[in-house]
CSV table of C-alpha atoms and ligand atoms in Angstrom, one decimal:
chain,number,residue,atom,x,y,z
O,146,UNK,CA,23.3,-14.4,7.6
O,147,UNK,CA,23.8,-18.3,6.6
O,148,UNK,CA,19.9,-19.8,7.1
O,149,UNK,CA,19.8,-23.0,8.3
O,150,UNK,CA,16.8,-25.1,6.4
O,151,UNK,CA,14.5,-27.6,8.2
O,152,UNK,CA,14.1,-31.0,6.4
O,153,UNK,CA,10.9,-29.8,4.7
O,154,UNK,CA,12.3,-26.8,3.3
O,155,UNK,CA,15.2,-29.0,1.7
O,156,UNK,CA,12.7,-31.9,0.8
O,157,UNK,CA,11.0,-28.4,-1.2
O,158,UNK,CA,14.7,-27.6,-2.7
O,159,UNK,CA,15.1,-31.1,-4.0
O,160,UNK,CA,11.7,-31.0,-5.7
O,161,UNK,CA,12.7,-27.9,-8.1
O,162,UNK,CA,16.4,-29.8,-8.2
O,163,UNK,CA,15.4,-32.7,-9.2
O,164,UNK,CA,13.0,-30.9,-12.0
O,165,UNK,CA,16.3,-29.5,-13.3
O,166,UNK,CA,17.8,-32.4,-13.0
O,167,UNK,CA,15.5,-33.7,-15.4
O,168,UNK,CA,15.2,-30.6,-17.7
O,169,UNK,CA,18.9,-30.6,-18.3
O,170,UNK,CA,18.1,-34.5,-19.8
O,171,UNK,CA,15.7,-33.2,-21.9
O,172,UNK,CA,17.8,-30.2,-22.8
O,173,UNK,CA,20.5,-33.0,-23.8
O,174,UNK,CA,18.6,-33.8,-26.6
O,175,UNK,CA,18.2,-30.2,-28.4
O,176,UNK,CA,21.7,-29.5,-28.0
O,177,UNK,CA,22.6,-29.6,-31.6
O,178,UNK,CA,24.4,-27.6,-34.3
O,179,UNK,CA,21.6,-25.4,-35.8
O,180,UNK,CA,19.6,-24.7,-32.9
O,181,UNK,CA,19.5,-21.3,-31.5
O,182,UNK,CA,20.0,-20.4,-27.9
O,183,UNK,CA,16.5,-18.8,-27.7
O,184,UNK,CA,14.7,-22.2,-28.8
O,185,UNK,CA,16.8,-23.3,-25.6
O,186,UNK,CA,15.2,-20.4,-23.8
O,187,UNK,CA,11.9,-21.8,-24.7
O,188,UNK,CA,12.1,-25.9,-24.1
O,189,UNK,CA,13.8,-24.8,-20.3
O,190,UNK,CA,10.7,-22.7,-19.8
O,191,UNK,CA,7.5,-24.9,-21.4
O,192,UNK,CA,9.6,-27.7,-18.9
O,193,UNK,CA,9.1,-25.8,-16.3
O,194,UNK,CA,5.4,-24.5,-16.7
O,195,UNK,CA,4.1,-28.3,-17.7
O,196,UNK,CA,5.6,-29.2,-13.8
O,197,UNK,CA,4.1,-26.4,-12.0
O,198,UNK,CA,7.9,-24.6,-11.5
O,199,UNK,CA,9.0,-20.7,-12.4
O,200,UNK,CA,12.3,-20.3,-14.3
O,201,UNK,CA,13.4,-18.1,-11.0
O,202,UNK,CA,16.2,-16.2,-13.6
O,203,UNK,CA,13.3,-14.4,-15.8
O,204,UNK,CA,13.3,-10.5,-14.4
O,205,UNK,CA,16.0,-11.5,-11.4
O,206,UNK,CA,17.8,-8.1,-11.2
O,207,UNK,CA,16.2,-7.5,-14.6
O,208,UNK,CA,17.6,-10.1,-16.6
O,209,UNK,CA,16.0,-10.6,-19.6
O,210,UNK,CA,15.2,-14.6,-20.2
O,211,UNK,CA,14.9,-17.7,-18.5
O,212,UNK,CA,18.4,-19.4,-19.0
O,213,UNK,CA,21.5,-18.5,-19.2
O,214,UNK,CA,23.7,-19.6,-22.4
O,215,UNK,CA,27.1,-19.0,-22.4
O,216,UNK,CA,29.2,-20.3,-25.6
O,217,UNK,CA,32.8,-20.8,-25.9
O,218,UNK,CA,34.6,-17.6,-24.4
O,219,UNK,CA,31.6,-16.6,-23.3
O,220,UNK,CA,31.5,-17.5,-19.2
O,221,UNK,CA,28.4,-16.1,-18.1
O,222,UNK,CA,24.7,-14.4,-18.2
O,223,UNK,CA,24.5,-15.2,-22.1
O,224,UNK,CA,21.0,-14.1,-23.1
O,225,UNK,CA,19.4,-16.2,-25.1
O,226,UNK,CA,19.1,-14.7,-28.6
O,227,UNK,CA,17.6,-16.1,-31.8
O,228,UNK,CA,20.6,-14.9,-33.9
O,229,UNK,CA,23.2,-17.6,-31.3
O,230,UNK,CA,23.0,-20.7,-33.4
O,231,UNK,CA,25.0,-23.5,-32.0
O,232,UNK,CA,27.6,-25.0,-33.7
O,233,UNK,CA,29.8,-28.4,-34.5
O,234,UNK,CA,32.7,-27.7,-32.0
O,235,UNK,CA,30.9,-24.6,-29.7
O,236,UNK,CA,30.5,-25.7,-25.9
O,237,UNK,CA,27.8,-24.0,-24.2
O,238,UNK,CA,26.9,-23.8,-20.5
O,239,UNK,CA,23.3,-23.8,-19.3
O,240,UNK,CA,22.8,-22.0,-16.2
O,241,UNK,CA,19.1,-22.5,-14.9
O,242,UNK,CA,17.5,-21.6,-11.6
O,243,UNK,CA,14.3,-23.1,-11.1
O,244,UNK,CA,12.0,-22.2,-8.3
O,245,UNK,CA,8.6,-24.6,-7.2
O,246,UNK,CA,6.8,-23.9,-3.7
O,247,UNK,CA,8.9,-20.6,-3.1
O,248,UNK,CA,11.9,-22.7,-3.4
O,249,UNK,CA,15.1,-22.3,-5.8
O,250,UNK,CA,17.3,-25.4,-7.2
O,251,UNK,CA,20.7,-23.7,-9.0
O,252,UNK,CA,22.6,-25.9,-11.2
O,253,UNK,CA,24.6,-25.6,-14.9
O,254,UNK,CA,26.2,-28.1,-17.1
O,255,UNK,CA,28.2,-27.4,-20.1
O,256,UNK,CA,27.7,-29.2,-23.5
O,257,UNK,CA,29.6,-30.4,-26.2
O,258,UNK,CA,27.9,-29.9,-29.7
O,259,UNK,CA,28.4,-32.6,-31.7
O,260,UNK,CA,32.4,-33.2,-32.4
O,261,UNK,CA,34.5,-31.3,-30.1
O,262,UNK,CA,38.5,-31.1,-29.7
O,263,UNK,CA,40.6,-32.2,-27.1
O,264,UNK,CA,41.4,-29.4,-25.9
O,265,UNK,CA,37.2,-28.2,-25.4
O,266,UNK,CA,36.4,-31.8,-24.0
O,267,UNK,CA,39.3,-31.0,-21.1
O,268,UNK,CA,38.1,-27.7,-20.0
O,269,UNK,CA,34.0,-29.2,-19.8
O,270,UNK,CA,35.9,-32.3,-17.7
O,271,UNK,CA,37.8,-30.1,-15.5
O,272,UNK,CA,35.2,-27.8,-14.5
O,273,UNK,CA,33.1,-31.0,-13.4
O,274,UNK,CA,36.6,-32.7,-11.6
O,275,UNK,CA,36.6,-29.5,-9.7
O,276,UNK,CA,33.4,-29.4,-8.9
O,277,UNK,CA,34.1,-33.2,-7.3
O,278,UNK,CA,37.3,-32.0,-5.8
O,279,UNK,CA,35.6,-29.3,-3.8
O,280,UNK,CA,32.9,-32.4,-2.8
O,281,UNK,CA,35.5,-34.4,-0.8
O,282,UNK,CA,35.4,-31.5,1.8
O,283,UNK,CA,31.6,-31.0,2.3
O,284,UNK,CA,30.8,-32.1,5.6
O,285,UNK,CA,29.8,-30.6,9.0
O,286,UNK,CA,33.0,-29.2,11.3
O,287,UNK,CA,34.9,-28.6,8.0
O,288,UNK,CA,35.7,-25.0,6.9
O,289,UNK,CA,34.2,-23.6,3.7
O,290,UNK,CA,37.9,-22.6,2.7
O,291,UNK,CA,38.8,-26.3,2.6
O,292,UNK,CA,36.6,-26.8,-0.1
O,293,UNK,CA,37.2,-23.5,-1.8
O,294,UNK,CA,40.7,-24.6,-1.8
O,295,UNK,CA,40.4,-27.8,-2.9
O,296,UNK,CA,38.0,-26.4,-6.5
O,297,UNK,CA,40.7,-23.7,-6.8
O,298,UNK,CA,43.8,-26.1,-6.7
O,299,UNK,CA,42.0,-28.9,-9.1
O,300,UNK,CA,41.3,-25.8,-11.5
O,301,UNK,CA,45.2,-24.5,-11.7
O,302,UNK,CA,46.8,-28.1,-11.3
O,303,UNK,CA,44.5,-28.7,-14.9
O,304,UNK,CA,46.1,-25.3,-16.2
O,305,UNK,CA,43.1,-23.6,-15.7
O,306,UNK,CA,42.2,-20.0,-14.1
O,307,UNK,CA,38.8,-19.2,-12.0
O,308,UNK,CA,37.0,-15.7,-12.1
O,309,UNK,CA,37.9,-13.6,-8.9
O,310,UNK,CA,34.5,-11.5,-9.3
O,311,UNK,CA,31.7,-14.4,-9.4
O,312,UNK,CA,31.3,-17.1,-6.8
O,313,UNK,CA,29.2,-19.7,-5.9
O,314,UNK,CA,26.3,-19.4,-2.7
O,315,UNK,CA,23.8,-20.0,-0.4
O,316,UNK,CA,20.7,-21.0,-2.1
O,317,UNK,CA,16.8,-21.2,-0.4
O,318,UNK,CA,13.6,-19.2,-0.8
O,319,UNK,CA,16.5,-16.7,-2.7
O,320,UNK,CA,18.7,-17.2,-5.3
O,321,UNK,CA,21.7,-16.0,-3.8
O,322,UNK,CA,21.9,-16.4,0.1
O,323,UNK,CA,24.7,-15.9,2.3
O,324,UNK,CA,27.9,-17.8,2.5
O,325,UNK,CA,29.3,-16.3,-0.6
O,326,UNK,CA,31.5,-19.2,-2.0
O,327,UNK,CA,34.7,-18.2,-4.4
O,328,UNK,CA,36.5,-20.8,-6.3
O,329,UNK,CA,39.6,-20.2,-4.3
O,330,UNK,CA,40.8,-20.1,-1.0
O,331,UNK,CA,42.7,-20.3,2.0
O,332,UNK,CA,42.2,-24.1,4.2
O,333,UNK,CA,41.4,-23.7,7.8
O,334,UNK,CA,39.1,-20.4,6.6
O,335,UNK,CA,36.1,-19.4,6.5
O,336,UNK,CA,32.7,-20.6,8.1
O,337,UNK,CA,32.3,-23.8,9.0
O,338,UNK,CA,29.7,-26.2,7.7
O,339,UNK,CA,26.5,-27.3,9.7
O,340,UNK,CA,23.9,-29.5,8.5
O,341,UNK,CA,20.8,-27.5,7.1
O,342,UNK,CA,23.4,-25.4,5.1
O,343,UNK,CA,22.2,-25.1,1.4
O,344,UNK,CA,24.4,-24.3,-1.3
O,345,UNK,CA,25.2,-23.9,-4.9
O,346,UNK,CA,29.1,-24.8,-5.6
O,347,UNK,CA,30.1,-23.8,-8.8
O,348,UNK,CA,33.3,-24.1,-10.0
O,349,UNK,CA,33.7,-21.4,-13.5
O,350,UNK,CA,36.8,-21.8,-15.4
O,351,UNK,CA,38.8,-20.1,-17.7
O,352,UNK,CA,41.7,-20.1,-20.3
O,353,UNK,CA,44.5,-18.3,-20.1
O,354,UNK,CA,43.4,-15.8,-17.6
O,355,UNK,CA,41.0,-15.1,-14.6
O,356,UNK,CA,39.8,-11.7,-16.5
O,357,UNK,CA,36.8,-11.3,-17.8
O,358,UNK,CA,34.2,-8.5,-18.7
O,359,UNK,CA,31.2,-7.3,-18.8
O,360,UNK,CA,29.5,-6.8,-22.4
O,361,UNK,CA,27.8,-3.7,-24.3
O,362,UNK,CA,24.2,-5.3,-22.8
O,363,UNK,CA,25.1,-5.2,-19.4
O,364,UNK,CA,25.1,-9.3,-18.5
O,365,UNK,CA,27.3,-11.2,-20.9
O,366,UNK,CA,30.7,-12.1,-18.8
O,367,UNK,CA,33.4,-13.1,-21.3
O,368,UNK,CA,37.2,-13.8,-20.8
O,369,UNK,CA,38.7,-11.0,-21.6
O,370,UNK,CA,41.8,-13.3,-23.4
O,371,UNK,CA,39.4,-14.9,-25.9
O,372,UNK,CA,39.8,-18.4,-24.6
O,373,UNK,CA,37.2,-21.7,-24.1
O,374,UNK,CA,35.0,-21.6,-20.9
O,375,UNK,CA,33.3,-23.9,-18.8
O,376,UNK,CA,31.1,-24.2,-15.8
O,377,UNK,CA,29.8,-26.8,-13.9
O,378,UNK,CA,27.0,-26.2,-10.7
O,379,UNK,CA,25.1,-27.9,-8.6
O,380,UNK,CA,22.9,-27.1,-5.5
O,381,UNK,CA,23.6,-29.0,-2.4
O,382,UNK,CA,22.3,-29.8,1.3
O,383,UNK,CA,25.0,-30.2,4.1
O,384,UNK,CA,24.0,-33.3,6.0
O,385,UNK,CA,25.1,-35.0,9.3
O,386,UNK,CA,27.8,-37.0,7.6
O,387,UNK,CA,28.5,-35.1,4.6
O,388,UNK,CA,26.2,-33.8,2.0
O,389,UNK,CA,23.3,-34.6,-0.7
O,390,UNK,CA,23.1,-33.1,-4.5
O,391,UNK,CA,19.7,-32.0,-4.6
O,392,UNK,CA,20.4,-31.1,-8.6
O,393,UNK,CA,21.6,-34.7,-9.6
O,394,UNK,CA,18.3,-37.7,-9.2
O,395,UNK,CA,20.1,-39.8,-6.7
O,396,UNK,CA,19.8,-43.0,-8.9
O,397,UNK,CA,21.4,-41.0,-11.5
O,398,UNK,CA,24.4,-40.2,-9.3
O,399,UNK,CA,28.1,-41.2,-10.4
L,234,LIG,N1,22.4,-18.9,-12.1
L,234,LIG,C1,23.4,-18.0,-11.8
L,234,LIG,C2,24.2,-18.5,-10.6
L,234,LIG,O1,24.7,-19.6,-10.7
L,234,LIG,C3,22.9,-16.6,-11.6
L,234,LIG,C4,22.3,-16.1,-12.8
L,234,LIG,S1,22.0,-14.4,-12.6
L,234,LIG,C5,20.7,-14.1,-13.6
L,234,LIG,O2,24.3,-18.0,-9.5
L,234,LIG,F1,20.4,-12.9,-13.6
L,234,LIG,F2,20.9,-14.6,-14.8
L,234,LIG,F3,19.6,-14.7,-13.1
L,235,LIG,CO1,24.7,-20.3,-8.8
């Protein structure tokens, strides 16, 4: 069941969003060869307390820490740990969920640390293209396969693969809501959009492959062809003429 939110509810959501928005700037700034994902771990969650938010990932489903770090082939669900210490070249996706007034803001971005090759900067730019690909759908009457389509299409045209198993969602007072939102699909299918809809579009992509697995401790996704990883999110609002980021401060919008 897709629920519909009143203006106050989404005025709630773009409160925690916009305190992610803001905790990924800050975030920016630690990113550096040397620091360990677990120091990450505990900036994301001191940024969090200090504005009156929870870090909504801690204990979801049992999952261990705050954030999510994901380096290189890595895709998904990295745990923090202090023994992952970033390094010149890595990329690393941060994949935070904060939740303020019983609402939950989803977004990720994926880092460079310090120089990175071509071939790393094109993956992080492609996830983010696709992400924006996917946008030029978003608006009420249109299907939710339209935009699945469109991420899906952007990914393979760059030469890059999307995981079949792990989706993007609806997004509220839970995490995950219904519609469940793949990174692929057929146009013309699906739901369509209605203003009120919240959701977190996140297109994941791989090298090489769309397979992945699941490691030894039960969360870490990782392509199961070794390549580079990136993932780009943000949580949205579907509006009467289109739709707002609630993850991005509007000034800072491209
Ligand atoms: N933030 C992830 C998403 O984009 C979900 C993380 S699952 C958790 O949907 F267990 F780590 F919380
Ligand atoms: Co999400």
């Amino acid at each position: 069941m897709i629920i519909i939110k009143s203006e106050r509810e989404i005025a709630l959501m773009r409160e925690a969003g916009y305190i992610l928005s803001d905790m990924f700037e800050e975030l920016a700034k630690h990113v550096k060869p040397g620091v360990s994902t677990l120091e990450l771990d505990a900036i994301a969650a001191k940024f969090a307390k200090d504005r009156g938010a929870s870090m909504a990932e801690l204990g979801y489903q049992g999952y261990p820490a705050s954030i999510c770090a994901s380096i290189n082939d890595t895709i998904l669900h990295g745990i923090p740990s202090k023994k992952e210490v970033l390094k010149d070249g890595d990329i690393i996706s941060l994949d935070i969920v904060v939740r303020k007034n019983g609402y939950c803001a989803d977004a990720c971005r994926t880092y460079m640390v310090g120089e990175v090759s071509s071939r790393a900067k094109a993956i992080v730019e492609a996830a983010e293209s696709a992400f924006y690909a996917g946008l030029k759908f978003l608006k009420p009457g249109n299907r939710l396969g339209d935009v699945q389509h469109a991420i899906g299409m952007h990914a393979r045209s760059k030469g890059y693969f999307v995981p079949r198993d792990y989706t993007g969602h609806g997004i509220g007072r839970d995490m995950h809501e219904d519609p469940y939102i793949p990174n692929y699909g057929n146009p013309g299918t699906g739901i369509r959009l209605r203003p009120g809809m919240t959701l977190a579009i996140e297109p994941m992509l791989l090298e090489f492959s769309e397979k992945t697995y699941v490691t030894e401790d039960g969360w870490t996704v990782k392509s199961s062809l070794g390549g580079l990883t990136s993932h780009y999110e943000n949580t949205l609002a579907i509006t009467e003429d289109g739709y707002e980021i609630l993850t991005i401060r509007k000034e800072k919008e491209a």
